[in-house]
Coordinates of C-alpha atoms and ligand atoms in Angstrom, one line a residue:
X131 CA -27.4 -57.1 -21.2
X132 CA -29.0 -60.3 -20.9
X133 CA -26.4 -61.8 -23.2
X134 CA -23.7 -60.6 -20.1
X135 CA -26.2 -62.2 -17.7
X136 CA -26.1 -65.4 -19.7
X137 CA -22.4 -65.5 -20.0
X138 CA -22.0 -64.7 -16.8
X139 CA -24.2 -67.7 -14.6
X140 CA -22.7 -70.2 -17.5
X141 CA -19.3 -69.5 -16.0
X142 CA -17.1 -67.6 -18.8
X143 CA -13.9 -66.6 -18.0
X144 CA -14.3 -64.2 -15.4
X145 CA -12.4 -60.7 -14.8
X146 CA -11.5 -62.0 -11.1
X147 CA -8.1 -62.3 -10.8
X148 CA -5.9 -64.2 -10.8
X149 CA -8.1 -66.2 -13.1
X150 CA -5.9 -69.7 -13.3
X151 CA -6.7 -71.6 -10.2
X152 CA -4.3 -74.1 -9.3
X153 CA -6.2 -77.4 -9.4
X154 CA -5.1 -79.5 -6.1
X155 CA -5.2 -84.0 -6.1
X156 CA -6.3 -85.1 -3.3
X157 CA -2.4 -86.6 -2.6
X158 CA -2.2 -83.3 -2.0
X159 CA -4.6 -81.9 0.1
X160 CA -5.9 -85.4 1.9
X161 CA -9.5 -85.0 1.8
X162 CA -11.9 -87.7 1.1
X163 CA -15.4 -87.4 0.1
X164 CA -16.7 -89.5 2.2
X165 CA -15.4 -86.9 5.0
X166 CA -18.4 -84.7 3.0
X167 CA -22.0 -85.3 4.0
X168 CA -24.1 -87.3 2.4
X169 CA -26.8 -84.8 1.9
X170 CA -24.1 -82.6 0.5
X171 CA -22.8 -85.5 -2.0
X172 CA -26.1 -85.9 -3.2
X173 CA -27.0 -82.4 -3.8
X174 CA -23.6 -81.9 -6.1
X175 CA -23.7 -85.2 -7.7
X176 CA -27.4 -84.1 -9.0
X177 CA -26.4 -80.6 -10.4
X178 CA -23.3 -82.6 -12.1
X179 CA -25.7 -84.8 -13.6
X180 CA -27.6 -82.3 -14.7
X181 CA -24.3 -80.3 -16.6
X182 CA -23.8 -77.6 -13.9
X183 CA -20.7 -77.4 -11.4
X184 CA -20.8 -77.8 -8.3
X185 CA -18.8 -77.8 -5.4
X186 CA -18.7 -77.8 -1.5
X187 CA -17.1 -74.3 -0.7
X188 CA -16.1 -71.6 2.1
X189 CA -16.3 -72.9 5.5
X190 CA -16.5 -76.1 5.1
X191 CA -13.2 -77.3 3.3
X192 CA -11.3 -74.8 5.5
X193 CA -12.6 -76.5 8.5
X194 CA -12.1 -80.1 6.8
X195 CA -8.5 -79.1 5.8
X196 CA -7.8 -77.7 9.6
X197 CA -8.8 -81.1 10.9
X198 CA -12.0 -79.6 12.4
X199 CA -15.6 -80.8 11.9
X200 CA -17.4 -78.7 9.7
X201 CA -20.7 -77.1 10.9
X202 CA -22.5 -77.7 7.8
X203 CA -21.9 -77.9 4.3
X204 CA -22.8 -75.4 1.6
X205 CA -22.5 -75.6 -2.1
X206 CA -21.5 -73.2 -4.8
X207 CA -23.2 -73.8 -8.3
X208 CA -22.9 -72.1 -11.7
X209 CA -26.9 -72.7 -12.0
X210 CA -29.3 -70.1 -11.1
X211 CA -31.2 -70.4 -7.7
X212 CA -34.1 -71.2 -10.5
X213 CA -32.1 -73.9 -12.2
X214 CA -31.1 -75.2 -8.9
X215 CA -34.9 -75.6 -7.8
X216 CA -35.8 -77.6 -10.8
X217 CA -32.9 -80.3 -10.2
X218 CA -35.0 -81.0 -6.6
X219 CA -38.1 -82.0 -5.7
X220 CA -37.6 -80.6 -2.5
X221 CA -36.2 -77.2 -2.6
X222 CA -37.0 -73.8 -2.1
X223 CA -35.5 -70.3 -3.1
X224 CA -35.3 -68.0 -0.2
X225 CA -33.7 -64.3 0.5
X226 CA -34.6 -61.0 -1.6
X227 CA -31.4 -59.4 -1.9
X228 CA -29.3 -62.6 -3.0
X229 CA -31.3 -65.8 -3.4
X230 CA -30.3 -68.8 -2.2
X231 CA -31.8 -72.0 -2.7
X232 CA -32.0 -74.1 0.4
X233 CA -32.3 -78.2 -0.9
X234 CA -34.0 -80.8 1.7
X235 CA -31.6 -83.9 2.3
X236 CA -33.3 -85.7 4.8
X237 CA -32.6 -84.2 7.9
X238 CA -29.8 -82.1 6.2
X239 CA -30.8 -79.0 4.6
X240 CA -28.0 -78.0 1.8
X241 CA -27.6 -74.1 1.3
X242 CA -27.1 -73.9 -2.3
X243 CA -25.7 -70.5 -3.4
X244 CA -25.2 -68.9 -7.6
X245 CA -21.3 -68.3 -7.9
X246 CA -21.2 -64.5 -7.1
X247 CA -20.3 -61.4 -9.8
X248 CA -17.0 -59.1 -9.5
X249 CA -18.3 -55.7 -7.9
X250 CA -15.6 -53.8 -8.1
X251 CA -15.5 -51.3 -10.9
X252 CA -13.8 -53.9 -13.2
X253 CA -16.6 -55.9 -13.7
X254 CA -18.4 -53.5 -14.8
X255 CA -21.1 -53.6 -12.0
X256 CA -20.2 -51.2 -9.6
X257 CA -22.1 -52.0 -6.2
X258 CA -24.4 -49.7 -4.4
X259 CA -22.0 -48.1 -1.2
X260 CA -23.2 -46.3 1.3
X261 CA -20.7 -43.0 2.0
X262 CA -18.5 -44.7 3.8
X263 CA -17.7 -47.5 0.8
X264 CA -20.0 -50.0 2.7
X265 CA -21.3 -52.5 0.0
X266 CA -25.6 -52.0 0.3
X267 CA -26.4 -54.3 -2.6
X268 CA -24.1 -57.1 -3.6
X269 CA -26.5 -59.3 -6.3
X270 CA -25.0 -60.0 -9.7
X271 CA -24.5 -63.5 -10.6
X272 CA -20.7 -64.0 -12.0
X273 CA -17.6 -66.6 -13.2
X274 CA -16.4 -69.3 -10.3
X275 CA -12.9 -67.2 -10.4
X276 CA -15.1 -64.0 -10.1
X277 CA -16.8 -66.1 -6.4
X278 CA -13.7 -66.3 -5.6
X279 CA -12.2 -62.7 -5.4
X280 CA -15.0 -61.7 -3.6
X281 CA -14.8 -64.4 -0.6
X282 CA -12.7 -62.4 2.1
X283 CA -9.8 -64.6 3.0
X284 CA -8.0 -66.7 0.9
X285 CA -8.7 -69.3 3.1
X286 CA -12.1 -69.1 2.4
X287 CA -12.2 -69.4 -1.2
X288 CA -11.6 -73.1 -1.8
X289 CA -14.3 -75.4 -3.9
X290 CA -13.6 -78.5 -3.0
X291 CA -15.2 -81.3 -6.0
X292 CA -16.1 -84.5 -4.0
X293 CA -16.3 -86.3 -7.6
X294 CA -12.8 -85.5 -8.8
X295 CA -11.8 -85.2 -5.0
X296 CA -10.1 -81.9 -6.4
X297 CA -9.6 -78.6 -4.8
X298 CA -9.9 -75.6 -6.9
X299 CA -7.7 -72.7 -5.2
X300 CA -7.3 -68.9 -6.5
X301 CA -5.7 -67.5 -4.0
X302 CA -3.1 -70.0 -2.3
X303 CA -5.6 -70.7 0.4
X304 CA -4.2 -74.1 1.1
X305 CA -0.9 -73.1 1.4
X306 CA -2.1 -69.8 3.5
X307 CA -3.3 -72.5 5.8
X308 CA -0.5 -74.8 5.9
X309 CA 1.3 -71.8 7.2
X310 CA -1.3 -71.0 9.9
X311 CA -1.5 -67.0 8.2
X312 CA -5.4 -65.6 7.7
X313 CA -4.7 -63.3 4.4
X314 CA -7.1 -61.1 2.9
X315 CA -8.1 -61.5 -0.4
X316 CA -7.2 -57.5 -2.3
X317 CA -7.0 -55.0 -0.5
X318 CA -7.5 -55.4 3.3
X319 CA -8.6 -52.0 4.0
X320 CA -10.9 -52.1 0.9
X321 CA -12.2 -55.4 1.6
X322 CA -13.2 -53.8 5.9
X323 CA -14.3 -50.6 4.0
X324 CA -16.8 -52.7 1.9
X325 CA -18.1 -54.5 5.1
X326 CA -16.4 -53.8 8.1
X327 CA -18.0 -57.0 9.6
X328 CA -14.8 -58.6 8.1
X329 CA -13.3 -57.0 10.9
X330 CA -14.6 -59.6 13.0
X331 CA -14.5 -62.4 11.2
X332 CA -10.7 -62.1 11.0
X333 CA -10.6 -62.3 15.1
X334 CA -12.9 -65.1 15.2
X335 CA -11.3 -67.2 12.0
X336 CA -7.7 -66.6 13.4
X337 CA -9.3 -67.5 17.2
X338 CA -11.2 -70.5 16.0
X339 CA -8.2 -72.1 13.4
X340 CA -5.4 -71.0 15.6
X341 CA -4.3 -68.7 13.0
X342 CA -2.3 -65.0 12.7
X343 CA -3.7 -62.8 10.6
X344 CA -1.4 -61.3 8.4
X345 CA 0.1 -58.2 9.2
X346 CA -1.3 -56.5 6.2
X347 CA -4.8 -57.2 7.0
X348 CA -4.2 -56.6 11.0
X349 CA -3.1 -53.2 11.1
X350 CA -5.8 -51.7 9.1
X351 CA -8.0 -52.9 12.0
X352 CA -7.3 -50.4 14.6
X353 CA -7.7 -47.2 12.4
X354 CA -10.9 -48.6 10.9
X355 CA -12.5 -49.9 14.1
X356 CA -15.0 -47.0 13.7
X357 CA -17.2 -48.5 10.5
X358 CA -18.4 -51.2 12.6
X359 CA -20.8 -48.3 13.6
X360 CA -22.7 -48.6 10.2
X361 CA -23.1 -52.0 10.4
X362 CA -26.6 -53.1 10.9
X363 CA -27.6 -54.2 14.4
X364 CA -29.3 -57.4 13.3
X365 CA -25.4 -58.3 11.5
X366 CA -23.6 -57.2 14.2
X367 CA -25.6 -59.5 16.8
X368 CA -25.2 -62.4 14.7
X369 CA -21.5 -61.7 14.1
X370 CA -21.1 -61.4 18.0
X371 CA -23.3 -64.4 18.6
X372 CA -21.4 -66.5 16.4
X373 CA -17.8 -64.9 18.1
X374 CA -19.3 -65.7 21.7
X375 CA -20.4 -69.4 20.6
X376 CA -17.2 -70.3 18.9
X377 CA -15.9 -72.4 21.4
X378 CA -13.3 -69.8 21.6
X379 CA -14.5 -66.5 23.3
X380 CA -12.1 -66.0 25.6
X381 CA -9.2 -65.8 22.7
X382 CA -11.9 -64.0 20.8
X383 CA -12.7 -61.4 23.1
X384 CA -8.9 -61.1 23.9
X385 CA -8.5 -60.4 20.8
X386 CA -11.1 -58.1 20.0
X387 CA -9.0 -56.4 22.8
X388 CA -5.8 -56.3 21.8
X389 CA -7.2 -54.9 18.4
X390 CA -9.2 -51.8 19.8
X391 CA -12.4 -53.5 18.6
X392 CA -13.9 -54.2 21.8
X393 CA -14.0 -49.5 22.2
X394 CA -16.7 -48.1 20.4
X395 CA -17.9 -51.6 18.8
X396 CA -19.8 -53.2 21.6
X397 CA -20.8 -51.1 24.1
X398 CA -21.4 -54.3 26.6
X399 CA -17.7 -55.1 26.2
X400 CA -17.0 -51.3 26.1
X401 CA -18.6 -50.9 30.0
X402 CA -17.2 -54.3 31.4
X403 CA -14.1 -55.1 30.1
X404 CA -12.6 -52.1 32.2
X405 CA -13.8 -52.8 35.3
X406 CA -12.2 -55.5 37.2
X407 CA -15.1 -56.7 38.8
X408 CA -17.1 -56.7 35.4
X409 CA -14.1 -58.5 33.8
X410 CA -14.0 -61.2 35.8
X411 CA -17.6 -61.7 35.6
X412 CA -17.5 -62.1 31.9
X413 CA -14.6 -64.3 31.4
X414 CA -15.8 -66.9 33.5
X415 CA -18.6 -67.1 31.6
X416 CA -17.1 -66.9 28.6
X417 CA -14.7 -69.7 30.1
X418 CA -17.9 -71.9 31.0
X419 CA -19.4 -71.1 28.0
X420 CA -16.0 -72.0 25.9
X421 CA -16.0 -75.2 28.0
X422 CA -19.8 -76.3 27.1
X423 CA -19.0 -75.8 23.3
X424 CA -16.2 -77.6 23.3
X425 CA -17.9 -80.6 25.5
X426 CA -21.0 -80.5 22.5
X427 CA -23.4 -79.2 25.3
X428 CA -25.9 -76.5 24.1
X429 CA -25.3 -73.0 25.4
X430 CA -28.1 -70.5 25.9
X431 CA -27.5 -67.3 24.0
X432 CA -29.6 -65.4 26.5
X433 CA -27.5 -66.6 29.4
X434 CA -24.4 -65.6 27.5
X435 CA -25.9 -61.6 26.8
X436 CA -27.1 -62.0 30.3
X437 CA -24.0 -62.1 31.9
X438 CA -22.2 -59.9 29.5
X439 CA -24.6 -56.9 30.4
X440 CA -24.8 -57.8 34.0
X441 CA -22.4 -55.1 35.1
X442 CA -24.4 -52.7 33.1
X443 CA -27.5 -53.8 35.2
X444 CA -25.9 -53.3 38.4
X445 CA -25.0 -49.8 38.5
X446 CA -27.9 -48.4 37.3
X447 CA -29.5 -50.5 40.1
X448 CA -27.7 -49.0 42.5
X449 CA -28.0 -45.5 41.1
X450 CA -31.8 -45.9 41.6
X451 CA -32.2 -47.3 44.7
X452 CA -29.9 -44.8 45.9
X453 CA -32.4 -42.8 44.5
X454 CA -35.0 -44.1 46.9
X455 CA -36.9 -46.4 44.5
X456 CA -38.1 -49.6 46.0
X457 CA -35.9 -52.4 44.9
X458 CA -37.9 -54.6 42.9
X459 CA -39.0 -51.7 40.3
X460 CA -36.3 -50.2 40.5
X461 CA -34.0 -53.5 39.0
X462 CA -37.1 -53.6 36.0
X463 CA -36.0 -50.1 35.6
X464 CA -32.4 -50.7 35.5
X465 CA -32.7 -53.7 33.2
X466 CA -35.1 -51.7 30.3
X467 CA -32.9 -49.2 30.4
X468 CA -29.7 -51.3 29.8
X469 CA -31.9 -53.6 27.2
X470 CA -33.1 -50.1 25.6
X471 CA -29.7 -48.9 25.1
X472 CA -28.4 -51.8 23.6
X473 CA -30.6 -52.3 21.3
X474 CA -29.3 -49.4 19.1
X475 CA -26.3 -51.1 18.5
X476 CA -27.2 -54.8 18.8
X477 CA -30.4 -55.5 17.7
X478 CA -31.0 -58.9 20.2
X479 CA -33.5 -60.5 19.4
X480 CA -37.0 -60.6 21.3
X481 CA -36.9 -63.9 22.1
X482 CA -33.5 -63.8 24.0
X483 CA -34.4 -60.4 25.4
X484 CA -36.6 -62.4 27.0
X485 CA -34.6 -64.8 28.7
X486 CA -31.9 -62.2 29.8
X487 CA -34.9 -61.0 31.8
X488 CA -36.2 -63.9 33.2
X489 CA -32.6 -64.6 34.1
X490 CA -31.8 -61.1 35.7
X491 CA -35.3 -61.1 37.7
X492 CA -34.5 -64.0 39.6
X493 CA -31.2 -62.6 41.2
X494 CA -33.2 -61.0 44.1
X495 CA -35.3 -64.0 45.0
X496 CA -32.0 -66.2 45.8
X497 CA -31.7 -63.9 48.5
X498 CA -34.8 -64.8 50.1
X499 CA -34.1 -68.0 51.8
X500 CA -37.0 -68.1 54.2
X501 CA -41.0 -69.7 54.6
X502 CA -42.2 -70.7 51.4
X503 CA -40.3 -68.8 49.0
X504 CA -37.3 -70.8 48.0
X505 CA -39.9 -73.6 46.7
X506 CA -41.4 -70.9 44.2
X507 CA -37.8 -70.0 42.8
X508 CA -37.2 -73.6 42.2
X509 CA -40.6 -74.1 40.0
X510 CA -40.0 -71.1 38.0
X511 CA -39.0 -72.6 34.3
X512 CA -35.7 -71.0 34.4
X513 CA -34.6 -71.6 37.7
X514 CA -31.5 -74.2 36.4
X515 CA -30.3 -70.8 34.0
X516 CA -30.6 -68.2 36.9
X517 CA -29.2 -70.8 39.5
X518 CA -26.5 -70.9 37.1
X519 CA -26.5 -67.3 36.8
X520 CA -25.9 -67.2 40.6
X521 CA -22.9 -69.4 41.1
X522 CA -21.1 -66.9 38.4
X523 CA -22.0 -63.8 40.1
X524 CA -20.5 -66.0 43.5
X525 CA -17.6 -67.2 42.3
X526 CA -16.8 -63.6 40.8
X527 CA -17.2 -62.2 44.4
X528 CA -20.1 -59.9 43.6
X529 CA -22.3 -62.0 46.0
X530 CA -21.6 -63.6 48.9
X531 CA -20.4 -67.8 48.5
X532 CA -22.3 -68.7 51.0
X533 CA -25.6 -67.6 49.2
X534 CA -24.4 -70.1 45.6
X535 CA -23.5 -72.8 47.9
X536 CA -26.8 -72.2 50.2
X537 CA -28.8 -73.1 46.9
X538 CA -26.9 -75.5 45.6
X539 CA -27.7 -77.8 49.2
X540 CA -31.2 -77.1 49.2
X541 CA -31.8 -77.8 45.4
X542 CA -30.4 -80.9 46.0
X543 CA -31.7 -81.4 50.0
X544 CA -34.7 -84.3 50.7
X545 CA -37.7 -82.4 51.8
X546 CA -36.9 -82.7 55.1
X547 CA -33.5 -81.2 55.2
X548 CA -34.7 -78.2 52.8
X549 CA -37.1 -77.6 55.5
X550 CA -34.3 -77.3 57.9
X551 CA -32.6 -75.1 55.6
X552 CA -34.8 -72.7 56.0
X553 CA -33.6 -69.8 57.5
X554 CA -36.2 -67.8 59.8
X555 CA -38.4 -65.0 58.1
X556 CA -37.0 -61.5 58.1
X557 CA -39.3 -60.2 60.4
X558 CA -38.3 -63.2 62.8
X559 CA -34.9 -62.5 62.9
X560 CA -35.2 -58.7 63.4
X561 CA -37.7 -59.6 66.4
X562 CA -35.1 -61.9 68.0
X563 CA -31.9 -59.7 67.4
X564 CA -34.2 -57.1 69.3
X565 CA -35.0 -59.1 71.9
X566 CA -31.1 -60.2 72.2
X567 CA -30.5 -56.3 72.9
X568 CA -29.1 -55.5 76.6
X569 CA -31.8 -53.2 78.0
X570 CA -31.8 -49.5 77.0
X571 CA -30.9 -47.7 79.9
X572 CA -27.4 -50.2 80.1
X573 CA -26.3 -49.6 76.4
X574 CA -23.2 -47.6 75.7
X575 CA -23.8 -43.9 74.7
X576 CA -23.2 -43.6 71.1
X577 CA -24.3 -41.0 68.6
X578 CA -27.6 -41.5 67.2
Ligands
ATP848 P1 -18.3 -70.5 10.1 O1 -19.4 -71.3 9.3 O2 -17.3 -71.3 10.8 O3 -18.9 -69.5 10.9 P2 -17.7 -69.5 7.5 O4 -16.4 -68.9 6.9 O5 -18.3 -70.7 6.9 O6 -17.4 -69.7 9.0 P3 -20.1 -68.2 6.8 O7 -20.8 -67.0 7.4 O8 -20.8 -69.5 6.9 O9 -18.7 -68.3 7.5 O10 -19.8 -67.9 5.3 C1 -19.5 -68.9 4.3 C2 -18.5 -68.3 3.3 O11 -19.0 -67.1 2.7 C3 -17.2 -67.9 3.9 O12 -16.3 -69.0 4.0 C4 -16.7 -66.9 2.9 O13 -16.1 -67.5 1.8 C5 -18.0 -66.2 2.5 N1 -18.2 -65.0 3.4 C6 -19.0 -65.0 4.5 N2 -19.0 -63.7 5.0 C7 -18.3 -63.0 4.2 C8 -18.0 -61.6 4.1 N3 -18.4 -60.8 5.1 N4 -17.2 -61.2 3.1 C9 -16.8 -62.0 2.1 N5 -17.1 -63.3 2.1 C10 -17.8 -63.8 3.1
MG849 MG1 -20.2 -71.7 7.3

């Protein structure tokens, strides 16, 4: 047993298949290592140094090879998570079910990851399913070629070695992405059943890199879209977070559509995406939101699930102030209960539940535009995200232009001119239109 272990960090030959990886130059491929970061350098040169392998891997060379700037840079090692930590001072092993050794580079933190066993039955270590073939428990250490099978696409699996400036590749992944094609590695609908979450992932890969997915790992999808039900609500909200903040939501959620993923999988894009109203709600903000990304602006993920469960809001609203509840409560009521019911399925987190509420709360004050009230929206700390909020819900048609455009004057009005924006207090205005009423007794007759 422990002899396997042993043989199995150091890197023997592996049972993944296939197990001879072509070995790319960098004539070939066209990377530099410069084009690495230098935290990431370092952190590989020092496990070379001290007789492990090392390389950067996964996202990173993809994106590099794309022509795309990588979001960070992780590292795949033959060393154990303990080995790693005694090659740096300043390290620390984290996560119980597969540990992970996160390296401090300076301001870079470097995720440093133990090449991953085969779990398939051929490797002897057949991983813990749930009943529907979901993998629970995914922890044996294994061969680089072993890593490699069980990456999910083959454009995924590429360990890039910024000394040699070499790419190793075991599944054509460079040539997969020369030809634009996302392809699964094994079995597609294996691969989903294991963790349907690669369901996703293909979408937002093949949105993000402008690639098609290959037909053999896109018409799975639609028959499978049902597993995404077992998938943990903390996973699926960072999977959805991740799709929404792409850069590329609008081809994402598109595509979540043209796939059937959108029914069944996310009950906020389930409600809205039907409605034409809801719709257009949501893909301007996506559009805004794809627009902010691509600038290198920061987007607010509570603004973003603010929007997207907007529609939701509203009709319960109206349902209970139909019911004769007072507005105010009754649009707390309305937003618990949509907040309550998503939570089953997408376990947002408390800290952005709480800006989707502040956000939602302040809809009803832009519509007082009277006395002293306006000045109160504008101090509350997230007037500039519900401002924003407002100009969506304007330009979508749920609310009246005039109301966006009124608030975008006064916020940026002198004093004086706010004050003459002010419109007269409700009571005022009733008072007056009363007054303005012909006398009783000359009034047409109509029905009371
Ligand atoms: P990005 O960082 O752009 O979101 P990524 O591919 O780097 O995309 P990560 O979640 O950072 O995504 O994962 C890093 C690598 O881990 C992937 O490139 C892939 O090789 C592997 N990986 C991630 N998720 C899965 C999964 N569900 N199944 C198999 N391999 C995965
Ligand atoms: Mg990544």
């Amino acid at each position: 047993m422990i002899r396997k272990f042993i043989s199995r960090v150091l890197g023997r030959k592996g049972t993944g298949s296939p197990s001879q990886p072509a070995v790319i130059g960098a004539a070939q491929h066209g990377l530099q290592r410069e084009q690495i970061s230098r935290g990431c350098r370092r952190t590989i040169e020092t496990l070379q140094e001290g007789g492990y392998q090392a390389y950067v891997v996964g996202g990173a060379v993809r994106d590099l090879l794309a022509g795309l700037v990588p979001k960070d840079f992780d590292v795949a090692t033959n060393a154990t998570p303990e080995q790693v930590r005694q090659c740096f001072r300043r390290s620390r092993i984290i996560g119980r079910r597969f540990q992970i050794v996160h390296v401090n580079m300076g301001v870079e933190t470097i995720e440093v990851t133990t090449f991953r066993g085969h779990h398939g039955e051929q490797g002897g270590n057949k991983a813990q399913t749930d009943d529907q073939g979901r993998v629970l428990r995914d922890n044996v250490f294994g061969s680089q070629a072993e890593d490699a099978a069980r990456r999910d696409f083959t454009v995924n699996a590429l360990y890039y070695d910024p000394t040699a400036e070499t790419i190793i590749d075991y599944h054509h992944g460079v040539a997969d992405l020369k030809q634009k094609t996302l392809r699964m590695i094994g079995d597609p609908k294996t691969r989903y059943r294991e963790d349907p979450v690669r369901m996703l992932r293909a979408v937002r890969l093949a949105a993000k890199l402008g690639l098609m997915i290959d037909p053999e790992a896109s018409r799975p999808i639609r028959e499978m879209t049902d597993l995404i039900e077992n998938v943990p609500p903390s996973r699926l909200f960072d999977e959805m977070l991740k799709l929404l903040t792409s850069g590329h939501a609008v081809r994402c959620v598109t595509r979540l559509r043209e796939e059937g993923l959108h029914h069944g999988l996310l009950p906020l894009l389930d409600v809205i995406l039907d409605q034409p109203l809801g719709e257009r709600f949501v893909m301007l903000a996506l559009e805004s939101t794809d627009a902010r990304v691509g600038a290198g602006k920061p987007i607010s993920p509570g603004f973003l699930f603010a929007t997207l469960l907007w529609n939701e809001v509203l009709v319960k609203w109206e349902l209970l102030k139909r019911r004769g509840e007072p507005v105010i409560p009754a649009l707390f009521q309305a937003m618990d209960e949509v907040l309550d019911v998503q939570a089953e399925k997408l376990a947002i987190t408390r800290r952005i539940v709480g800006d989707i509420k502040d956000i939602w709360a302040l809809q009803p004050r832009f519509e007082q535009r009277s006395g002293k009230r306006p000045y109160g929206v504008l101090q509350q700390p997230r007037f500039k995200a519900g401002y924003d909020f407002l100009l969506l819900r304007a330009e979508s048609g749920e609310v009246d232009q005039a109301v966006g455009a009124w608030w975008t004057d006064f916020l940026h009005a002198s004093d004086e001119g706010r004050a003459a924006m002010l419109l007269p207090p409700p009571g005022e205005a009733r008072k007056r239109r009363r007054r303005r009423r012909p006398p009783a007794d000359s009034a047409p007759n109509l029905p009371e």
